Coordinates of C-alpha atoms in Angstrom, one line a residue:
X11 CA -14.9 17.3 -2.0
X12 CA -18.4 16.3 -1.4
X13 CA -18.8 13.4 -3.9
X14 CA -19.5 10.0 -2.4
X15 CA -16.5 7.7 -1.9
X16 CA -17.1 4.0 -2.4
X17 CA -14.3 1.7 -1.3
X18 CA -14.3 -1.8 -2.9
X19 CA -12.2 -4.2 -0.9
X20 CA -11.6 -7.6 0.8
X21 CA -10.0 -7.6 4.3
X22 CA -7.5 -10.2 3.0
X23 CA -6.1 -8.0 0.2
X24 CA -4.1 -4.9 -0.5
X25 CA -7.3 -3.1 0.3
X26 CA -6.0 -2.9 3.9
X27 CA -3.4 -0.3 2.6
X28 CA -6.2 1.8 1.1
X29 CA -8.3 1.4 4.2
X30 CA -5.5 3.0 6.2
X31 CA -5.2 5.8 3.6
X32 CA -9.0 6.5 3.8
X33 CA -8.7 6.7 7.6
X34 CA -5.8 9.1 7.3
X35 CA -7.7 11.5 5.0
X36 CA -10.8 11.3 7.3
X37 CA -13.3 11.7 4.5
X38 CA -16.6 9.8 4.8
X39 CA -16.7 6.6 2.7
X40 CA -18.9 3.6 2.1
X41 CA -17.3 0.1 2.0
X42 CA -18.3 -2.6 -0.4
X43 CA -16.7 -5.9 0.7
X44 CA -16.3 -8.4 -2.1
X45 CA -15.5 -12.0 -2.1
X46 CA -13.0 -13.7 -4.4
X47 CA -15.3 -16.3 -5.7
X48 CA -18.3 -14.4 -7.0
X49 CA -18.9 -10.8 -6.3
X50 CA -15.4 -9.7 -7.4
X51 CA -16.1 -11.3 -10.9
X52 CA -19.7 -10.0 -11.2
X53 CA -20.7 -7.9 -14.2
X54 CA -21.4 -5.0 -11.8
X55 CA -18.0 -4.9 -10.3
X56 CA -16.2 -5.7 -13.6
X57 CA -17.7 -2.3 -14.8
X58 CA -15.7 -0.7 -12.0
X59 CA -12.5 -2.7 -12.5
X60 CA -12.3 -5.0 -15.5
X61 CA -9.4 -6.9 -13.8
X62 CA -11.9 -8.2 -11.3
X63 CA -9.7 -7.5 -8.3
X64 CA -9.6 -5.2 -5.3
X65 CA -9.0 -2.6 -4.1
X66 CA -10.9 0.0 -6.2
X67 CA -12.2 3.4 -5.4
X68 CA -15.1 5.3 -6.8
X69 CA -15.2 9.0 -6.0
X70 CA -18.2 10.7 -7.6
X71 CA -17.7 9.8 -11.3
X72 CA -14.0 9.1 -10.9
X73 CA -12.8 5.5 -10.7
X74 CA -9.3 4.6 -9.5
X75 CA -7.7 1.2 -9.3
X76 CA -4.3 -0.1 -8.3
X77 CA -3.3 0.5 -4.7
X78 CA -0.5 3.0 -5.2
X79 CA -2.7 5.0 -7.6
X80 CA -5.5 5.1 -5.1
X81 CA -3.2 6.3 -2.4
X82 CA -1.6 9.1 -4.5
X83 CA -5.1 10.1 -5.7
X84 CA -6.4 10.4 -2.1
X85 CA -3.4 12.3 -1.0
X86 CA -4.0 14.8 -3.8
X87 CA -7.8 14.9 -3.5
X88 CA -7.7 15.7 0.3
X89 CA -4.7 18.0 0.7
X90 CA -5.8 19.0 4.2
X91 CA -4.5 15.6 5.4
X92 CA -1.0 16.7 4.4
X93 CA 0.0 13.2 3.1
X94 CA 2.0 14.6 0.1
X95 CA 4.7 17.2 0.0
X96 CA 4.3 20.4 -2.0
X97 CA 4.4 19.8 -5.7
X98 CA 7.9 21.3 -6.0
X99 CA 9.2 19.0 -3.2
X100 CA 8.0 15.7 -4.4
X101 CA 11.0 14.1 -6.0
X102 CA 11.7 11.7 -3.1
X103 CA 7.9 11.2 -2.6
X104 CA 7.5 10.0 -6.2
X105 CA 10.8 8.1 -6.1
X106 CA 10.0 5.9 -3.2
X107 CA 6.2 5.5 -4.0
X108 CA 7.1 4.0 -7.3
X109 CA 10.0 2.0 -5.8
X110 CA 7.5 0.4 -3.6
X111 CA 5.0 -0.2 -6.4
X112 CA 7.7 -1.5 -8.8
X113 CA 11.0 -3.1 -7.6
X114 CA 9.9 -3.8 -3.9
X115 CA 6.6 -5.4 -4.7
X116 CA 7.9 -7.3 -7.7
X117 CA 10.9 -8.7 -5.8
X118 CA 8.8 -9.8 -2.9
X119 CA 6.1 -11.5 -5.0
X120 CA 8.7 -13.3 -7.1
X121 CA 10.3 -14.5 -3.9
X122 CA 7.0 -15.7 -2.6
X123 CA 6.4 -17.6 -5.9
X124 CA 9.9 -19.0 -5.7
X125 CA 10.9 -17.5 -9.0
X126 CA 14.6 -18.0 -9.4
X127 CA 16.3 -15.7 -11.9
X128 CA 19.5 -16.8 -13.5
X129 CA 22.3 -14.3 -12.8
X130 CA 22.6 -13.4 -16.4
X131 CA 18.9 -12.5 -16.7
X132 CA 18.6 -10.2 -13.7
X133 CA 19.0 -7.1 -15.8
X134 CA 15.7 -7.9 -17.4
X135 CA 13.7 -7.3 -14.3
X136 CA 13.3 -3.9 -12.6
X137 CA 14.7 -4.9 -9.3
X138 CA 17.8 -7.1 -10.0
X139 CA 17.5 -9.1 -6.8
X140 CA 15.5 -8.9 -3.5
X141 CA 18.7 -8.4 -1.6
X142 CA 19.6 -5.3 -3.6
X143 CA 16.2 -3.8 -3.2
X144 CA 16.2 -4.4 0.6
X145 CA 19.7 -3.0 1.0
X146 CA 18.8 0.2 -0.8
X147 CA 15.7 0.6 1.3
X148 CA 17.5 -0.2 4.5
X149 CA 19.9 2.7 3.9
X150 CA 17.0 5.1 3.3
X151 CA 15.0 4.3 6.4
X152 CA 18.1 4.2 8.5
X153 CA 19.3 7.6 7.4
X154 CA 15.8 9.4 7.4
X155 CA 12.8 9.0 9.7
X156 CA 10.4 9.3 6.7
X157 CA 10.8 8.6 3.0
X158 CA 9.7 12.0 1.6
X159 CA 10.9 14.6 4.0
X160 CA 10.6 15.3 7.7
X161 CA 7.0 14.1 8.1
X162 CA 4.9 11.1 7.4
X163 CA 3.4 10.8 3.9
X164 CA 1.4 8.4 1.7
X165 CA 4.7 7.1 0.4
X166 CA 5.5 5.8 4.0
X167 CA 2.1 4.3 4.3
X168 CA 2.4 2.4 1.0
X169 CA 6.0 1.3 1.3
X170 CA 5.8 0.6 5.0
X171 CA 2.7 -1.6 4.5
X172 CA 4.7 -3.6 1.9
X173 CA 7.5 -4.1 4.3
X174 CA 5.2 -5.1 7.1
X175 CA 3.4 -7.6 4.8
X176 CA 6.7 -9.2 3.7
X177 CA 8.1 -9.5 7.3
X178 CA 4.8 -11.0 8.5
X179 CA 5.0 -13.8 6.0
X180 CA 8.7 -14.3 6.2
X181 CA 9.5 -13.0 2.8
X182 CA 11.5 -9.9 4.0
X183 CA 14.1 -10.2 6.7
X184 CA 13.2 -8.5 10.0
X185 CA 16.1 -6.2 9.9
X186 CA 16.2 -3.7 12.8
X187 CA 16.0 -0.8 10.4
X188 CA 12.8 -2.1 9.0
X189 CA 11.2 -3.1 12.3
X190 CA 12.1 0.3 13.7
X191 CA 10.7 2.1 10.7
X192 CA 7.5 0.1 10.7
X193 CA 7.0 0.8 14.5
X194 CA 7.5 4.4 13.9
X195 CA 5.0 4.9 11.0
X196 CA 2.3 2.5 12.2
X197 CA 2.0 4.2 15.6
X198 CA -0.9 6.2 14.2
X199 CA -4.6 6.3 15.2
X200 CA -5.6 6.0 11.5
X201 CA -3.6 2.8 11.1
X202 CA -5.2 1.3 14.2
X203 CA -8.7 2.2 13.1
X204 CA -8.2 0.8 9.6
X205 CA -6.8 -2.5 11.0
X206 CA -9.7 -2.8 13.4
X207 CA -12.3 -2.3 10.6
X208 CA -10.6 -4.9 8.4
X209 CA -10.2 -7.3 11.2
X210 CA -13.9 -7.0 12.0
X211 CA -14.9 -7.5 8.3
X212 CA -12.7 -10.6 8.2
X213 CA -14.4 -12.0 11.2
X214 CA -17.8 -11.4 9.6
X215 CA -16.7 -13.2 6.5
X216 CA -15.5 -16.2 8.3
X217 CA -18.1 -16.3 11.1

């Protein structure tokens, strides 16, 4: 695809996940770094994402928001990067992608916000409890090197980033299975490039 890619982000946001994804697909892109106080709520950006949050992606005339959606979009738009299995082999890929975007993220954020669910109300949320979510994920990353087959995929990038964020801030236990999995999937040149770019953007903002 030759349409211009514009990446709207902030280095202290979930945009770091999308940055890694962009580096994996190796397509040229332009970055628009927005701040939380003004430019993210500007009329120009609200036309891109009415939620007034990042990340967002514009690819030619197409606009995609929501981190998981952007990652799956890029995996499909740039199949040469081989970040998604063949369509007839995507059951696990979709399962774990949406597990990360749903139960895992919700459970971790509720924990960060100190939301305490009564035992008799847990069936109302999609994750039940953080412990249940982590136990299920631990079994998966212990039994398989990757979430969607024998090779790294966008599902690993997304779910692994959520795990790393949670462990960094003490919201997810640093279980050996999780730290081993994160070490395995983050040992990639694209991850290092993306992190360096975001760290440099962070220094520019604070400098």
